[in-house]
Coordinates of C-alpha atoms and ligand atoms in Angstrom, one line a residue:
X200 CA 109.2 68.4 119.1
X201 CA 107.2 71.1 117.2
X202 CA 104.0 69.9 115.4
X203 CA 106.2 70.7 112.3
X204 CA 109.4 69.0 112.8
X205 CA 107.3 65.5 113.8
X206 CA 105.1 65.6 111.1
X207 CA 108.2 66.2 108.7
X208 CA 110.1 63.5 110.5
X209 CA 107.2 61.0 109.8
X210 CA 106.9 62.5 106.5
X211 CA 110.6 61.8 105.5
X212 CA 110.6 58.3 107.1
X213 CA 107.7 56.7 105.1
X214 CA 109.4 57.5 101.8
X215 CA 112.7 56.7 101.8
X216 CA 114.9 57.0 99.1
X217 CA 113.7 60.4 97.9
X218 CA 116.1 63.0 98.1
X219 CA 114.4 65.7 96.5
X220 CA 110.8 65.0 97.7
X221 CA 112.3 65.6 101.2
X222 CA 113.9 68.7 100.5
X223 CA 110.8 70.5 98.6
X224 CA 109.0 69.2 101.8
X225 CA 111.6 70.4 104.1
X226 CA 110.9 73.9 102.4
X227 CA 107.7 74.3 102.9
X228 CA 106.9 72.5 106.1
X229 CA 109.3 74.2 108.3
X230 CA 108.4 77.6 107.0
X231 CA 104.3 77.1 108.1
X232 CA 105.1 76.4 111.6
X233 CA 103.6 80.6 112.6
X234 CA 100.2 79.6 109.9
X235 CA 99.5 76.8 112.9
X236 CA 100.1 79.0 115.6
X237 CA 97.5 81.3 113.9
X238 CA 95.0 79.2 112.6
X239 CA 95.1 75.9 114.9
X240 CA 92.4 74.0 113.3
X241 CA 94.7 73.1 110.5
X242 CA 96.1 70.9 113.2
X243 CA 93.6 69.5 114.4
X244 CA 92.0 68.8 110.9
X245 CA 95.4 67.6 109.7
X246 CA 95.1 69.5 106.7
X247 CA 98.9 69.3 106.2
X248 CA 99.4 65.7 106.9
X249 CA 97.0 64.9 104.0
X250 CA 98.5 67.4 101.9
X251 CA 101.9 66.4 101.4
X252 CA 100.5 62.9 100.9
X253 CA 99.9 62.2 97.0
X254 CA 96.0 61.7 96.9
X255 CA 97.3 58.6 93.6
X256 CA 100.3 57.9 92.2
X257 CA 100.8 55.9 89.2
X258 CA 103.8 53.6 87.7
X259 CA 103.8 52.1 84.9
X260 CA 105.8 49.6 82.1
X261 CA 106.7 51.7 79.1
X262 CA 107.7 49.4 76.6
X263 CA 108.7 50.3 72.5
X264 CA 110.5 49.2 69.4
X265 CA 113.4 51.6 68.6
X266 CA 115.1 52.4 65.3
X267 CA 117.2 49.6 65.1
X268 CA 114.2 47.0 65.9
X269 CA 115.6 46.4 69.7
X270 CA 113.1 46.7 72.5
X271 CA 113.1 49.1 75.1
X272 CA 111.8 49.1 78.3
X273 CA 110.7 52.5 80.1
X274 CA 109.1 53.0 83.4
X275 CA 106.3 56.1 83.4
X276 CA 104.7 58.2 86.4
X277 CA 101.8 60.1 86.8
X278 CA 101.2 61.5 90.7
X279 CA 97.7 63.1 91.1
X280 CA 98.7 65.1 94.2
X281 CA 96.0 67.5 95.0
X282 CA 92.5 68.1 93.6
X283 CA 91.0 70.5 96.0
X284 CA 91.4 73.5 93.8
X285 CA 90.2 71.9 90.3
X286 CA 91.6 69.1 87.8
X287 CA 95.2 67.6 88.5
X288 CA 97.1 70.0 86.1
X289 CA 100.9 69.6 86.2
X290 CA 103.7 68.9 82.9
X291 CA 105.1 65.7 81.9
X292 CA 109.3 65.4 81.9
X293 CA 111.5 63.1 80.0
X294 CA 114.7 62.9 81.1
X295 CA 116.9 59.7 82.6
X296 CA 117.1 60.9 85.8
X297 CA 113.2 60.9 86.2
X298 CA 112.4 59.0 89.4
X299 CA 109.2 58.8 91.9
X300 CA 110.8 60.9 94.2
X301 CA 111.5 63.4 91.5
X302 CA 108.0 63.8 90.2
X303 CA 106.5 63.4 94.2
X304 CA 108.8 66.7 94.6
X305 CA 107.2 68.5 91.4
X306 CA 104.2 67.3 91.9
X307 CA 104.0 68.8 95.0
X308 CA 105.5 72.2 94.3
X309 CA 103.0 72.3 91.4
X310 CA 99.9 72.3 94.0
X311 CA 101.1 75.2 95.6
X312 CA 102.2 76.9 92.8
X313 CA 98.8 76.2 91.1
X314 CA 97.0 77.4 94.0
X315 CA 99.4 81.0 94.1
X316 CA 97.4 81.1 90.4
X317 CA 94.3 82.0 92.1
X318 CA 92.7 79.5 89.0
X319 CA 91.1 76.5 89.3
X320 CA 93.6 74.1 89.2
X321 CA 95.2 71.4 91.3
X322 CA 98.4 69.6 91.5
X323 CA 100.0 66.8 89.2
X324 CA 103.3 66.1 87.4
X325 CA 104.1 63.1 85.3
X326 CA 107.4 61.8 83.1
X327 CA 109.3 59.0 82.4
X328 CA 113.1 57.9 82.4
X329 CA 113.5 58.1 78.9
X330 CA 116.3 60.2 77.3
X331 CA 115.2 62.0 74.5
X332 CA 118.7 62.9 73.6
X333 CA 119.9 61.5 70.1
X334 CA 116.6 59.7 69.8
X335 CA 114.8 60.2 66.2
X336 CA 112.0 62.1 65.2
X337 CA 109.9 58.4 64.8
X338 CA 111.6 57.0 68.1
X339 CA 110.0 59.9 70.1
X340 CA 106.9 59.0 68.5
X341 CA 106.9 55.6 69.6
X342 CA 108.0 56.4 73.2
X343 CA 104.8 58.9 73.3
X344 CA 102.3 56.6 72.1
X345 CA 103.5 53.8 74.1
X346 CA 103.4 56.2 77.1
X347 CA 99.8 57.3 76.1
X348 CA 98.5 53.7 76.0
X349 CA 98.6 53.3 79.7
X350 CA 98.7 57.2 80.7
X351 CA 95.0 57.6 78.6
X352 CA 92.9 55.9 81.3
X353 CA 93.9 58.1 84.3
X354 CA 93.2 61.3 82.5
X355 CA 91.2 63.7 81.2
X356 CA 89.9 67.1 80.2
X357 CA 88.1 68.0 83.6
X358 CA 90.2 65.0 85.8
X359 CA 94.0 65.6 84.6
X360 CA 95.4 67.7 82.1
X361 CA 99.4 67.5 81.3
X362 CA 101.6 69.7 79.9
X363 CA 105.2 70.0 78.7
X364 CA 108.1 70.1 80.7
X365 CA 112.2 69.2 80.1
X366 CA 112.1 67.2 77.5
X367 CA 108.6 67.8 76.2
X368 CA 107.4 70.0 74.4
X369 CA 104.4 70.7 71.1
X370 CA 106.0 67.9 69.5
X371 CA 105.5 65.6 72.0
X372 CA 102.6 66.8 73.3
X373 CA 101.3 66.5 69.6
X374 CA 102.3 63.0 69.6
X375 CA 100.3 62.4 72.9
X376 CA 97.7 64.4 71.9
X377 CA 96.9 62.4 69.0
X378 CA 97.0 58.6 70.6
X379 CA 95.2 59.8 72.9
X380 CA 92.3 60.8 70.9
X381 CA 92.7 57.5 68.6
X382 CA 92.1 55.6 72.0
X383 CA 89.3 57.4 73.2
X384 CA 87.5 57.1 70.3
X385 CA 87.9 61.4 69.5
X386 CA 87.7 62.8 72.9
X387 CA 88.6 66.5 72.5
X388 CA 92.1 67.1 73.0
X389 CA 91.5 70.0 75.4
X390 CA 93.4 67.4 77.9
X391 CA 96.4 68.3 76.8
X392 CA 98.1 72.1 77.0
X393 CA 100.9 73.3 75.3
X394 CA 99.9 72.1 72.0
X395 CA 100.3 73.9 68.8
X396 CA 97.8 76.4 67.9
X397 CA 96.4 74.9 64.6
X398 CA 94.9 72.4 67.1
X399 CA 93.5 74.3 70.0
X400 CA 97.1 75.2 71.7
X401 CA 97.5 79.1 73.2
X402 CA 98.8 81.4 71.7
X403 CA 101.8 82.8 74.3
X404 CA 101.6 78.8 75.4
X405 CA 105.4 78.3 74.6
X406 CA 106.6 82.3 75.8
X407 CA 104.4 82.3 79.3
X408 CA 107.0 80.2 81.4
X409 CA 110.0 82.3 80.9
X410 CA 107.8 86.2 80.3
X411 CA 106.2 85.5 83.1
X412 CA 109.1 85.0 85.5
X413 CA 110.6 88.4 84.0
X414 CA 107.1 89.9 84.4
X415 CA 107.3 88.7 87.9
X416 CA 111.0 90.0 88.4
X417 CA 109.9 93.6 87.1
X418 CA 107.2 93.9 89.4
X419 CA 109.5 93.1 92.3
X420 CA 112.0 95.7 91.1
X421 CA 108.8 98.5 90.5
X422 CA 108.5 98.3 94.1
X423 CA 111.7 99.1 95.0
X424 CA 112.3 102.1 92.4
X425 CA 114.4 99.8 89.9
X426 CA 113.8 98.0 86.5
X427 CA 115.7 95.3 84.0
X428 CA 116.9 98.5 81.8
X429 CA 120.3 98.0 82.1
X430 CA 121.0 95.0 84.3
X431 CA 123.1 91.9 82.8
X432 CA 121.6 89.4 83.7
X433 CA 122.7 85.7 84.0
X434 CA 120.3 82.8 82.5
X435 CA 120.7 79.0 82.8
X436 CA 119.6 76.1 80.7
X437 CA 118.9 76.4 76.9
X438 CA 115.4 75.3 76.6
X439 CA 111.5 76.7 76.4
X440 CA 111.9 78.5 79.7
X441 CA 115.3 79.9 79.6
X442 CA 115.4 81.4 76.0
X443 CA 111.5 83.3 76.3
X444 CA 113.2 84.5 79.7
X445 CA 116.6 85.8 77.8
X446 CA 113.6 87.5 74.8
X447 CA 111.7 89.4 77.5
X448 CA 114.6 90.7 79.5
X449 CA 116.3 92.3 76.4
X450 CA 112.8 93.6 75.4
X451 CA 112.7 94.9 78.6
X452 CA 116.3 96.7 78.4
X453 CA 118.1 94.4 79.9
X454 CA 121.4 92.4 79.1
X455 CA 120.9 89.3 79.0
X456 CA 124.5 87.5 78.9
X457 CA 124.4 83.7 79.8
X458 CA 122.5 80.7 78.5
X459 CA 123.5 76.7 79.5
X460 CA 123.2 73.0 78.3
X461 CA 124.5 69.9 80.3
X462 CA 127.6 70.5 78.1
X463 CA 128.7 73.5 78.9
X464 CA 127.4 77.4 78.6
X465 CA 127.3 80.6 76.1
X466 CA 129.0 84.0 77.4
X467 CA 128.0 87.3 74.6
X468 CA 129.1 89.7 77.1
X469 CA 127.2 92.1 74.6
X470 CA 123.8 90.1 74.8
X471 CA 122.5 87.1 73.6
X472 CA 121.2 86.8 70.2
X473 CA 118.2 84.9 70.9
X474 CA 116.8 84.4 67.0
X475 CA 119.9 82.9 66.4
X476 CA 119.2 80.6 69.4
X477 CA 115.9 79.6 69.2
X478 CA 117.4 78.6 65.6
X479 CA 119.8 76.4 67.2
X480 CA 117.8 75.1 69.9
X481 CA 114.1 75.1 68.6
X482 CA 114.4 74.3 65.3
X483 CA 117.8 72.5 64.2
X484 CA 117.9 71.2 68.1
X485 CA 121.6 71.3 68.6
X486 CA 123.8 71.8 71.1
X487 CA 125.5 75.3 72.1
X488 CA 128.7 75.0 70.7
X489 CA 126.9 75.7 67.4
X490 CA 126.1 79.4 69.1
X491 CA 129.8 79.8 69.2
X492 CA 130.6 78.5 65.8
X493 CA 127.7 81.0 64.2
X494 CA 128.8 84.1 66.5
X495 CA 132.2 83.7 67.0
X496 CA 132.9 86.6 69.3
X497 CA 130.7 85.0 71.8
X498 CA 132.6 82.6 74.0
X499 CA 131.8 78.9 74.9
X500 CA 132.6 76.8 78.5
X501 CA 132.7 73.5 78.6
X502 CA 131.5 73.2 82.2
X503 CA 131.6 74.9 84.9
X504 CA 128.6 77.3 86.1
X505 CA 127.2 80.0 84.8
X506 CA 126.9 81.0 88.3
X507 CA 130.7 82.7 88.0
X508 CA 130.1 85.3 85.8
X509 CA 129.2 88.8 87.1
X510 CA 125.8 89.9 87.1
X511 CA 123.4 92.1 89.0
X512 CA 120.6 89.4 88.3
X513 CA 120.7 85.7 88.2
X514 CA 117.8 83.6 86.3
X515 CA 118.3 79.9 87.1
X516 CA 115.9 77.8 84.2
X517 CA 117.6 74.7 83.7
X518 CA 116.7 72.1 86.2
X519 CA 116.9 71.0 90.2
X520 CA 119.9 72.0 92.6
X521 CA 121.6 74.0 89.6
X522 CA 122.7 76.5 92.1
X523 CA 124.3 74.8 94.9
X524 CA 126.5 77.2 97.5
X525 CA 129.4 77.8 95.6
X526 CA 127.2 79.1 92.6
X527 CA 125.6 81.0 95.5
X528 CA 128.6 82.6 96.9
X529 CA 130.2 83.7 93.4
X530 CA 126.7 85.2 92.5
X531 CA 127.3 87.2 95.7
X532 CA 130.8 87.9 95.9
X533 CA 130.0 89.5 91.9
X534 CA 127.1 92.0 93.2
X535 CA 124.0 90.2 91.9
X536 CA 121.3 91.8 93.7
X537 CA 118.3 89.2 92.5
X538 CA 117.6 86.1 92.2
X539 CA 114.3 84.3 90.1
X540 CA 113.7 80.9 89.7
X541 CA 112.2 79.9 86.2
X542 CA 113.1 75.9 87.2
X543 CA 111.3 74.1 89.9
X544 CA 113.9 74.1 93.1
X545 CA 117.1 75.1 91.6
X546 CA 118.9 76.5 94.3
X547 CA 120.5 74.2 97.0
X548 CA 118.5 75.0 100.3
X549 CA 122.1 76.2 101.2
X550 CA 122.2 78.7 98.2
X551 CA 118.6 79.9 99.4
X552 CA 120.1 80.8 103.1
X553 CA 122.7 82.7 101.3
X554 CA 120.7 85.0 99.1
X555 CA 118.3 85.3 102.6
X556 CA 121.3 86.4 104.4
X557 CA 122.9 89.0 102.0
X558 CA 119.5 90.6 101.2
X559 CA 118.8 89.9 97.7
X560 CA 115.7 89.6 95.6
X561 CA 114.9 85.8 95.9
X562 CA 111.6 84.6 93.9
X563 CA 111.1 80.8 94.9
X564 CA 109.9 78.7 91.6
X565 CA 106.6 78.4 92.8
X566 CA 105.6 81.9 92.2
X567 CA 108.1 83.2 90.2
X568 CA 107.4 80.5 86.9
X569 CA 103.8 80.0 87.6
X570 CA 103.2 81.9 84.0
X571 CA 103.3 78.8 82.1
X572 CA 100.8 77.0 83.9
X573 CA 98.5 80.0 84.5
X574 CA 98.4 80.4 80.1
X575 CA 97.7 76.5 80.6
X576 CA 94.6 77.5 82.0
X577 CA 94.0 79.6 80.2
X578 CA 94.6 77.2 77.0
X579 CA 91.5 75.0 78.7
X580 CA 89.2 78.4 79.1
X581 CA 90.0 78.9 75.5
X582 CA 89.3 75.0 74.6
X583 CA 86.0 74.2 76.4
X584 CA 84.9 77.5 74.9
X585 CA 85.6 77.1 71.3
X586 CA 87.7 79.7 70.8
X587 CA 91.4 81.2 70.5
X588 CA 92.5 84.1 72.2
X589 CA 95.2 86.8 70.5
X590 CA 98.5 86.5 71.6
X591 CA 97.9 90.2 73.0
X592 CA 94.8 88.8 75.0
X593 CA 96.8 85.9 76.5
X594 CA 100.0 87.9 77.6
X595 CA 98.0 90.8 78.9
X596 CA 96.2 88.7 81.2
X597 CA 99.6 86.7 82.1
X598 CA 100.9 90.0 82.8
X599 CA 98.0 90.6 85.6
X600 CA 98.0 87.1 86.9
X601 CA 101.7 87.8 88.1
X602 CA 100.7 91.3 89.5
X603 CA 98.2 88.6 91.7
X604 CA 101.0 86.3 92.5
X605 CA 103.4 89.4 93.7
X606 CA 101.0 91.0 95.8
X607 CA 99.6 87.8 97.5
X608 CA 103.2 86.7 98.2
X609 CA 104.2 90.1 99.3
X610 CA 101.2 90.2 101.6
X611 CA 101.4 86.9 103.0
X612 CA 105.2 87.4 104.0
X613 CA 104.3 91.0 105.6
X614 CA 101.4 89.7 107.0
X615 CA 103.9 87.4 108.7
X616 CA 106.2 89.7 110.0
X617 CA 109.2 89.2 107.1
X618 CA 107.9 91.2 104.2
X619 CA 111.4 90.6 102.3
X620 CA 111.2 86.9 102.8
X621 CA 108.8 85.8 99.5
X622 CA 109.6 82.0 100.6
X623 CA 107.9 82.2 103.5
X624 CA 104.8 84.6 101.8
X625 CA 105.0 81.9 98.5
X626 CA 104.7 78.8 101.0
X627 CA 102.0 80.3 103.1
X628 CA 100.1 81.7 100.6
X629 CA 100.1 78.9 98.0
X630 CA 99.1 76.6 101.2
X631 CA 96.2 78.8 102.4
X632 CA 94.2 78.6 99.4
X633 CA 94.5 74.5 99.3
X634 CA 94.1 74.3 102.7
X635 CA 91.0 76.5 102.9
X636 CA 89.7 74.5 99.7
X637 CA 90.5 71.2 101.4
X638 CA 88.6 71.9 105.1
X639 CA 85.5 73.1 103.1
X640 CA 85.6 69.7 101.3
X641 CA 85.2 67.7 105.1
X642 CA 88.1 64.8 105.3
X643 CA 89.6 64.2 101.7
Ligands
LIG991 P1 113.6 72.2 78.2 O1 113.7 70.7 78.0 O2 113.1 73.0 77.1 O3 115.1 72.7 78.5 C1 115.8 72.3 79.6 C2 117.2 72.9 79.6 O4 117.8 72.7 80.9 C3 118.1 72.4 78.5 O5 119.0 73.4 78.1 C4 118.9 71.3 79.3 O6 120.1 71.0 78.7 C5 119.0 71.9 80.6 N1 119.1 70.8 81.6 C6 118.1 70.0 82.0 N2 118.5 69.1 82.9 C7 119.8 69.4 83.1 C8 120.7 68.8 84.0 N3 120.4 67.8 84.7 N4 121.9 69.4 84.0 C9 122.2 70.5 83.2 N5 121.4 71.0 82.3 C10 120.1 70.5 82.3 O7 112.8 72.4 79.6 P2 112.1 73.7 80.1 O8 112.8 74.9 79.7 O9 110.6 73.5 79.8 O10 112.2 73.5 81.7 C11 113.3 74.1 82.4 C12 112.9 74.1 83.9 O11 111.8 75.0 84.0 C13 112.6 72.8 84.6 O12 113.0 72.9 85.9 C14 111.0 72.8 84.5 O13 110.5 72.0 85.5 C15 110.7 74.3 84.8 N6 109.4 74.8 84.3 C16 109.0 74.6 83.0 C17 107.8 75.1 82.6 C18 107.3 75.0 81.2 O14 106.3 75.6 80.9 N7 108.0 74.4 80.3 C19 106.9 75.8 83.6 C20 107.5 76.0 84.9 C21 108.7 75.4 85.2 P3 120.3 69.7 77.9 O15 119.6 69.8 76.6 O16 121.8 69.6 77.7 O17 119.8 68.5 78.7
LIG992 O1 106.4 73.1 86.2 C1 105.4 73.6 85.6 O2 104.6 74.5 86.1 C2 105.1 73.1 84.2 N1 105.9 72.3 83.7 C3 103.9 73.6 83.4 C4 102.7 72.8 83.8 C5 101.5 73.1 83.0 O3 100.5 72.3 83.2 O4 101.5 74.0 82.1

């Protein structure tokens, strides 16, 4: 058996139970077998057995008082996975299906995504299994400082700095923000990004997910001749990431057409009116079936995937295994000719082989939404410096950080011998740079 496949096998073994840890692992691992033919003192260092194993991860009892005075009981994480590039620097999700194994998966794909960056930042991802859904403004806050009173001791501005992700966002990072200063006694709140900017927050914080996948996606097309003018594109989920996405894509002259919830999605076959959305969704946080009640000549699905209605370009930004096969084989069978991930491993490794085998763009997550936590870091440049950057500053330089992340994927995977395959350049490149960090730094 390959050093690979045994390492993977051990790998899998020791943490049973985790569904999607193994597949993110799967990924990578079996795609880095040609780095170890190249480079053989990985192996013998083990630089890979150490990295897929979480340097901390943390559990912890989340309990609170809700609105009608009954007690709740939580259960929080925090995994520190890899600090050979800079601070642990990953988001925080809420959501009930928020499990070890989950955050072990995210936590990993944000240490390679983090080192793609080229900045100084290494790998962490944190949540819990609460549902924010239908919870109150003042039940939120009591699930974040509850949260905080146990998350505060592991982190800090230079150790680990969280972020938002599903279900969190400058609200809740606010609310974190805050306890966490009242417990430390005023320790600046540069440990959080994503906050809002009258408090040291980025500008461009809440756009850089979703622009910077399009950003990404543009460049792609550049170098074949082509750009978003024109294309229709399909979006999924309704959140931070997938409505910036559908913004820059029609400011870009493309069509954007689709947008999803776990209820069902929105079709404007003429494009999406995304003020009207980010009304719905950012401010009076509703579900989409208000979309179609305010624009009635949109239409509304309960169900069913976006994945079936025709497009030449498919942006997945919802959540994990979105796009299984049949998703896969509709977005083919329609002519899409490119696929982007703004989520974190939406695409079934069975939809991945698909879009491998019929030739289309495919961004993996990793590189393609690395925006938001590149404009993280550069929310901490801003903070330990005192000052706030112009939301022309910040985007300009998101703009060239995924230039970088194109053209060191693109070189890894020709460098490689499969210059169309950007997992395979993503994976090698986003390990290189932890894995060069990690042998300087003797056995860690
Ligand atoms: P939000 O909470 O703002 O939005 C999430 C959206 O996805 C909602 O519309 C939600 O619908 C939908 N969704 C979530 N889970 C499910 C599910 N199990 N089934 C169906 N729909 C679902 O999150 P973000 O936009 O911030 O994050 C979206 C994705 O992008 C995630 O994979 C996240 O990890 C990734 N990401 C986020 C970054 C960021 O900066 N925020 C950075 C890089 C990646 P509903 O409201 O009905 O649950
Ligand atoms: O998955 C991700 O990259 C994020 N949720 C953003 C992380 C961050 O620290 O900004």
């Amino acid at each position: 058996m390959s050093y690979t496949s045994e390492l993977l096998k051990r790998a899998i073994a020791r943490s049973p139970g985790e569904p999607e840890f193994h597949q993110a692992l799967r990924e990578v691992v079996e795609t880095l077998g040609p780095v170890f033919e190249k480079r053989p003192e990985y192996v013998r260092w083990k630089v890979l057995d150490r990295l897929i194993e979480p340097e901390r991860l943390i559990s912890f009892r989340v309990p609170w008082v809700d609105g009608k005075g009954d007690v709740q009981v939580n259960r929080g994480y925090r995994v520190q996975y890899n600090s050979a590039i800079g601070p642990y620097k990953g988001g925080i999700r809420f959501h009930p299906t928020v499990s070890a194994g989950v955050i072990k998966f995210l936590g990993f794909e944000q240490t390679l995504k983090n080192g793609l960056t080229g900045l100084p930042l290494g790998g962490g991802k944190g949540g819990a299994d609460f549902d924010p859904k239908g919870k109150s403004d003042t039940e939120v806050l009591a699930f974040c400082q509850s949260f905080i009173n146990e998350l505060y001791r592991h982190i800090g501005p230079d150790t680990d700095v969280p972020a938002g992700d599903i279900g969190v966002g400058a609200r809740e990072v606010g609310y974190m923000v805050g306890q966490y200063k009242r417990l430390t006694g005023n320790l600046p709140g540069g440990v959080f990004t994503g906050k809002a900017p009258s408090y040291g927050g980025s500008l461009g914080r809440p756009q850089a997910t979703g622009y910077g996948l399009v950003y990404l996606m543009e460049d792609l097309f550049r170098r074949k001749g082509q750009s978003f003018e024109g294309k229709k594109v399909v979006i999924s989920g309704a959140g931070n990431v997938a409505i910036h996405a559908a913004e820059k894509v029609l400011q870009l002259g493309g069509v954007p057409v689709t947008v999803s919830d776990s209820g069902g999605y929105i079709y404007d076959a003429g494009g999406l009116d995304v003020a009207l959305l980010k009304e719905i969704k950012f401010n009076r946080k509703e579900r989409l079936t208000a979309y179609k009640e305010a624009k009635p000549s949109s239409e509304y699905k309960a169900g069913g995937m976006v994945w079936e209605v025709p497009c030449d370009v498919a942006l997945p930004c919802a959540t994990q295994n979105e796009l299984p096969k049949a998703g896969a084989e509709a977005l083919v069978k329609n002519g899409c000719k490119a696929v982007g991930e703004g989520a974190n491993m939406p695409s079934t490794p069975e939809a991945v082989e698909i879009f491998q085998k019929n030739g289309l763009i495919y961004a993996p997550g990793k590189a393609a939404n690395a925006g938001g936590v590149s404009v993280s870091a550069l929310e901490m440049s801003q903070n330990s410096m005192r000052q706030g950057w112009s939301f022309e500053q910040v985007d300009s330089a998101l703009q060239g950080i995924m230039k970088g992340i194109v053209k060191q994927i693109t070189q890894a995977a020709e460098a490689y011998g499969q210059p169309d395959n950007l997992v395979l350049g993503a994976n090698i490149a986003g390990f290189l740079r932890v894995a060069d960090a990690m042998m300087g730094q003797g056995v860690v």
